[in-house]
Short mmCIF file of C-alpha atoms and ligand atoms in Angstrom, two decimals:
data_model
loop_
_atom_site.label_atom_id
_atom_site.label_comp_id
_atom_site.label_asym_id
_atom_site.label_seq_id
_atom_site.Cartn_x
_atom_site.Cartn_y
_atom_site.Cartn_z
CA UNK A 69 15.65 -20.95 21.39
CA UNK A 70 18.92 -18.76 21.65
CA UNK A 71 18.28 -15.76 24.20
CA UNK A 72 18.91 -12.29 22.94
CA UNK A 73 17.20 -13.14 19.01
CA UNK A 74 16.33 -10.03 17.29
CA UNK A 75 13.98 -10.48 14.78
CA UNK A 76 13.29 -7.65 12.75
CA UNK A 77 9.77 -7.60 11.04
CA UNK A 78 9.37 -4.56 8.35
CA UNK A 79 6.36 -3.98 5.81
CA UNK A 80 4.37 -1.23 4.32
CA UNK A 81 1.02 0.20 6.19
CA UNK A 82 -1.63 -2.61 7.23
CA UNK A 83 0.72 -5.38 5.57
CA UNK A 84 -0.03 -7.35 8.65
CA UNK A 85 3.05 -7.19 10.28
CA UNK A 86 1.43 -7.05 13.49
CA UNK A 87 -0.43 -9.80 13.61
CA UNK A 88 2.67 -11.99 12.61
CA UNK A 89 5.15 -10.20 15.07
CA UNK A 90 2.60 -11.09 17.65
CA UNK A 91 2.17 -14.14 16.66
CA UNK A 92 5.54 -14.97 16.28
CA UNK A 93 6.58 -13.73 19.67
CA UNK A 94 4.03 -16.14 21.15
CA UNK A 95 5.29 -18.78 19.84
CA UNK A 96 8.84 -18.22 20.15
CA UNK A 97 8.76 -16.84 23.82
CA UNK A 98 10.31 -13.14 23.23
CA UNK A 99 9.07 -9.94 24.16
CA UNK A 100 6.98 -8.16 21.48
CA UNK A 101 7.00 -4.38 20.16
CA UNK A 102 4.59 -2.71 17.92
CA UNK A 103 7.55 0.63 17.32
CA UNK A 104 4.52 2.17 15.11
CA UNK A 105 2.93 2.73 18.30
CA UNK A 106 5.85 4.61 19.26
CA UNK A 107 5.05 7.40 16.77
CA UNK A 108 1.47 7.16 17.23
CA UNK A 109 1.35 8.21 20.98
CA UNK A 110 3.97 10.74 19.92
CA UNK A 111 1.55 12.17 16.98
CA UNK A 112 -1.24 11.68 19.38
CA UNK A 113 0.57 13.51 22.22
CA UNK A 114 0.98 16.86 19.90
CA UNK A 115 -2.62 16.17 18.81
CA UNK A 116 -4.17 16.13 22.09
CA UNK A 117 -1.76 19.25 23.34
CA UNK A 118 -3.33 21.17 20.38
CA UNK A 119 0.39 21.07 18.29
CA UNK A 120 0.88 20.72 14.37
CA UNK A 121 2.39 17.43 14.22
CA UNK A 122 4.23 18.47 11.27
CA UNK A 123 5.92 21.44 13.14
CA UNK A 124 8.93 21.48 15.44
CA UNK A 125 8.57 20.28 19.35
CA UNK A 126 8.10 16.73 17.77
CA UNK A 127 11.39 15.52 20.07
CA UNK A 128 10.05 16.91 23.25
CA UNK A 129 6.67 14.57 22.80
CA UNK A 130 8.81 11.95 21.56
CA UNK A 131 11.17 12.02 24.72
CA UNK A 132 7.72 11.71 26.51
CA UNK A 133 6.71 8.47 25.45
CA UNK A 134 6.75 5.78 27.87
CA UNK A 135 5.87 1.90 27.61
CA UNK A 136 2.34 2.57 29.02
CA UNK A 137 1.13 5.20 26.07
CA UNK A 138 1.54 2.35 23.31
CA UNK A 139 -1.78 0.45 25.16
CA UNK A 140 -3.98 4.14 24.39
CA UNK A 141 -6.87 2.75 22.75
CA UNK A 142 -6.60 5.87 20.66
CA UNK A 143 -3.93 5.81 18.26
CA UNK A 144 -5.42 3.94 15.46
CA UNK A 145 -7.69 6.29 14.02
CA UNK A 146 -6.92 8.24 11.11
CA UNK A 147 -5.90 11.17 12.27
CA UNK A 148 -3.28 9.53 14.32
CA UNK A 149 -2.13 7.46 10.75
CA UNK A 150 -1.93 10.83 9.54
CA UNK A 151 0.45 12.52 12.68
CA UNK A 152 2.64 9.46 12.75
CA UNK A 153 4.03 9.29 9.81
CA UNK A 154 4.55 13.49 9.92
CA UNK A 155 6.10 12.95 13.11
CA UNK A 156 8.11 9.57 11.83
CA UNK A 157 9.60 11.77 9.14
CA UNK A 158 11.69 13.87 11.47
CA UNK A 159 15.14 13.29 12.46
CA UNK A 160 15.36 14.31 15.99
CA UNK A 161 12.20 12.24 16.62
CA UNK A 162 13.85 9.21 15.36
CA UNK A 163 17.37 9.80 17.14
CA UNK A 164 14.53 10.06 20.34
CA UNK A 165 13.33 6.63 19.90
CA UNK A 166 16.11 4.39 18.51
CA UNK A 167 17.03 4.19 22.24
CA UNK A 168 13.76 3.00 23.44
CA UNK A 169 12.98 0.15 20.83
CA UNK A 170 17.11 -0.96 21.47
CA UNK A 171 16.85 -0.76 25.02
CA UNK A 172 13.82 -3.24 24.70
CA UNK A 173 15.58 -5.58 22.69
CA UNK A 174 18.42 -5.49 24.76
CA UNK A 175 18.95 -8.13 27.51
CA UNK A 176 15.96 -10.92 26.30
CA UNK A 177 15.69 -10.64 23.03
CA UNK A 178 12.64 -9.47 21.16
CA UNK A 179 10.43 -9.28 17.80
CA UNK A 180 10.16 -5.93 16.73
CA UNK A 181 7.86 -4.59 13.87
CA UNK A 182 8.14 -1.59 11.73
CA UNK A 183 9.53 0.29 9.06
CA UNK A 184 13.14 0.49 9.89
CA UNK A 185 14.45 -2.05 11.92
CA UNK A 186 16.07 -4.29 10.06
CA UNK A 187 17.74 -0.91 8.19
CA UNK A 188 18.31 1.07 11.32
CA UNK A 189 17.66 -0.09 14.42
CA UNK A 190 18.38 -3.69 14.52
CA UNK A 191 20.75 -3.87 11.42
CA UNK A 192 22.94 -7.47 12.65
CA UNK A 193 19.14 -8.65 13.41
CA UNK A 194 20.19 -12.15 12.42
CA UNK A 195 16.42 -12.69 11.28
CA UNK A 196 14.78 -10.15 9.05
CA UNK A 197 11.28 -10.25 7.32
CA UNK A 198 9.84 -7.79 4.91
CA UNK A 199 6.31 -8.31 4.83
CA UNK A 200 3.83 -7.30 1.74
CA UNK A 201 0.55 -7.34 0.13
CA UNK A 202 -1.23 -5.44 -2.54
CA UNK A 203 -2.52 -2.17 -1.83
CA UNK A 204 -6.02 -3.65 -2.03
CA UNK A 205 -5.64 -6.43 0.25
CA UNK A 206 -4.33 -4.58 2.71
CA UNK A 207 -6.98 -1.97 2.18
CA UNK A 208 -9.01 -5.05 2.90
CA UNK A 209 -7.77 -6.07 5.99
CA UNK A 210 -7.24 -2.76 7.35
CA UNK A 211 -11.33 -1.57 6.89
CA UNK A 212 -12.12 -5.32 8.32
CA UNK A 213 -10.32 -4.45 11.42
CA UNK A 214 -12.19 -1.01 12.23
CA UNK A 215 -15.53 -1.56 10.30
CA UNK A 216 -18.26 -0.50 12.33
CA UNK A 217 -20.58 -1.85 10.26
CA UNK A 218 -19.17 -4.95 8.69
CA UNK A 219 -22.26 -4.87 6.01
CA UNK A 220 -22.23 -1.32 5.06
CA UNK A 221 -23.79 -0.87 1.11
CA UNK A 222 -20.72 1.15 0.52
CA UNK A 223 -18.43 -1.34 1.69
CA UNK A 224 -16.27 -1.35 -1.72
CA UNK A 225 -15.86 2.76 -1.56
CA UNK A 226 -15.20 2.85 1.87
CA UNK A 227 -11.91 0.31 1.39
CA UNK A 228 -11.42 2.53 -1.53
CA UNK A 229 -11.03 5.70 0.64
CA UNK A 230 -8.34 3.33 2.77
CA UNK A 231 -6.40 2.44 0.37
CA UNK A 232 -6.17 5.87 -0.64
CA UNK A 233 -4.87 6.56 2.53
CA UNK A 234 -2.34 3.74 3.03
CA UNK A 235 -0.64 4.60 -0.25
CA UNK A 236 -0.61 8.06 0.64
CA UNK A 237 0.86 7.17 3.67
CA UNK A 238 3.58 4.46 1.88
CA UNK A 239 4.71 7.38 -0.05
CA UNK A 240 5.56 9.55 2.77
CA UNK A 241 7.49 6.85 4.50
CA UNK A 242 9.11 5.55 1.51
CA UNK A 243 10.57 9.04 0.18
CA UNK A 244 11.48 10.65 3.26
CA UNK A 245 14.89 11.32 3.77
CA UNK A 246 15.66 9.60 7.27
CA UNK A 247 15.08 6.02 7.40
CA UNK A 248 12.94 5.47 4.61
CA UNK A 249 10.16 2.41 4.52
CA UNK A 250 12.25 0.05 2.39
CA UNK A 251 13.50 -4.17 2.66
CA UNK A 252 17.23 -4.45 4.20
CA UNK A 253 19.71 -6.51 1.74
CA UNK A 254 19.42 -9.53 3.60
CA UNK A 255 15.78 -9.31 4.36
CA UNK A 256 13.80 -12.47 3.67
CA UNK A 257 10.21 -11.23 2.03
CA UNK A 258 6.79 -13.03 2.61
CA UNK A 259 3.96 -11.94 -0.05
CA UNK A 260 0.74 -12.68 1.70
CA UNK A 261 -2.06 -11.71 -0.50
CA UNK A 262 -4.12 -15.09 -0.51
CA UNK A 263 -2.23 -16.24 2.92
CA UNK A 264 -3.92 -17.22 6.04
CA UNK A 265 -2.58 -15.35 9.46
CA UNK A 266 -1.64 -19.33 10.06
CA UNK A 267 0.07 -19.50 6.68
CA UNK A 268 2.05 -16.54 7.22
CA UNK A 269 2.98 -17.33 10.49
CA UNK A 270 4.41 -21.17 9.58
CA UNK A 271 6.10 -19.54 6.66
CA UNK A 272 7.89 -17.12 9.23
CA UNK A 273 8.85 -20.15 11.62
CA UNK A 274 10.20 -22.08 8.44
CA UNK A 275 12.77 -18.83 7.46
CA UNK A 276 13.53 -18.05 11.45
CA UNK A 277 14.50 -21.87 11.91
CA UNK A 278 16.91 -21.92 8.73
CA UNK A 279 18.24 -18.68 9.72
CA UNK A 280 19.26 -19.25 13.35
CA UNK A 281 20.42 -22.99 12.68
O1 CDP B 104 -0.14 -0.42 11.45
P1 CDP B 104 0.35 0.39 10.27
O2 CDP B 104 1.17 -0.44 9.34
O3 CDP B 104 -0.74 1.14 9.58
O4 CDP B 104 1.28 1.57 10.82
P2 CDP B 104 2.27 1.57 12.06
O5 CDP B 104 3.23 0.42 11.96
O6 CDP B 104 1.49 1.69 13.32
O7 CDP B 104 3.11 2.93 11.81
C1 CDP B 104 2.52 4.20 11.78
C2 CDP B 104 3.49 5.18 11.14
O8 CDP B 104 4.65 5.28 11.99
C3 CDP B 104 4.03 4.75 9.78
O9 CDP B 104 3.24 5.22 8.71
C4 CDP B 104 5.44 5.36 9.76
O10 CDP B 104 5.42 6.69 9.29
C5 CDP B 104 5.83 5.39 11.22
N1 CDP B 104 6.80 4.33 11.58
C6 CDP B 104 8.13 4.51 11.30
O11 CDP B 104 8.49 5.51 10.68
N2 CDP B 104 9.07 3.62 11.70
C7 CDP B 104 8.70 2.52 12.38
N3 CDP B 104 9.65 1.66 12.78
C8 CDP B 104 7.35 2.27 12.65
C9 CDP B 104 6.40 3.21 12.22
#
């Protein structure tokens, strides 16, 4: 595999882009980053310091994030979902953290996942996926990964709520004015309502194979 690959993996909330970035890392032997976690600990930061994540001061948490926040096992609660994207839709946060995820990518190589990396931080990526689902399936997925209790009676209302949520949240990052969520040009797109993780995954090794021939 050529050293230094970029590949660039974008997608709405819960589209699964994590668990194919991951994946995809693995199997290809880069470094991986989660950059959502970047403006989680950020969000959670101002949280815990008792700050309005949608006030000013944003930069100064921003600047404060180091490797070792993003494996917080509390920045994937809703509240947090809520702060990041408040946080994500400021410019001098982003400016902030451009430097981190490119200094990461900088001397191997890595897979990065987000909202804006094959748009802003990685734009000569020469691999770029946007991936997608429907608003329910990724509703879905989402309340499967942080069910408590996997055989609640109110199971349907409850992915309801999420899906609220997530498309709340798509609408914030796809209308702000800096770095909005949206597919680069020359992004390749993988629909996986009905996929497998496995699916996914083989269909990503198919487009990264053709595209670094
Ligand atoms: O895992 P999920 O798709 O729910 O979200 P995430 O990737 O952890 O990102 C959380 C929030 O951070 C998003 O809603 C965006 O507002 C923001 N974000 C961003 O603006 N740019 C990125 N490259 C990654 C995340």
């Amino acid at each position: 595999m050529t050293r230094r690959l970029v590949i660039a993996v974008d997608g709405p909330a819960a589209a699964g882009k994590g668990t194919l970035a991951r994946r995809l890392a693995q199997a290809l032997d880069l470094p991986y980053l989660d950059t959502g976690l970047l403006y989680r600990a950020t969000g959670r930061r101002m949280i815990d310091a008792g700050h309005d994540p949608a006030q000013g001061q944003a930069e100064a948490f921003a600047a404060s994030v180091g490797l070792e926040d993003l494996s917080r096992t509390d920045l994937r609660v809703p509240e947090v979902d809520r702060a990041a994207s408040l946080v994500a839709a400021q410019p001098a946060v982003r400016r902030v953290l451009v430097d981190v995820q490119r200094r990461f990518a900088g001397e191997h190589g890595a897979v990065l996942d987000g909202r804006d990396i094959g748009t802003v931080i990685f734009p000569d990526a020469p691999v770029k996926l946007f991936i997608t689902a429907s608003p329910r399936t990724r509703a879905t997925r989402r309340w499967e990964q942080l069910a408590t209790d996997p055989g609640a009676p109110d199971r349907e209302d409850q992915i309801t709520r999420v899906e609220r949520e997530i498309e709340a949240r798509d609408r914030a990052d796809s209308s702000r004015a800096v770095a909005p969520l949206r597919a680069a040009g020359d992004a390749v797109r993988i629909e996986t309502d009905g996929l497998s993780a496995d699916e996914v995954l083989a269909e990503a090794l198919r487009i990264v194979a053709r595209m670094t021939r």
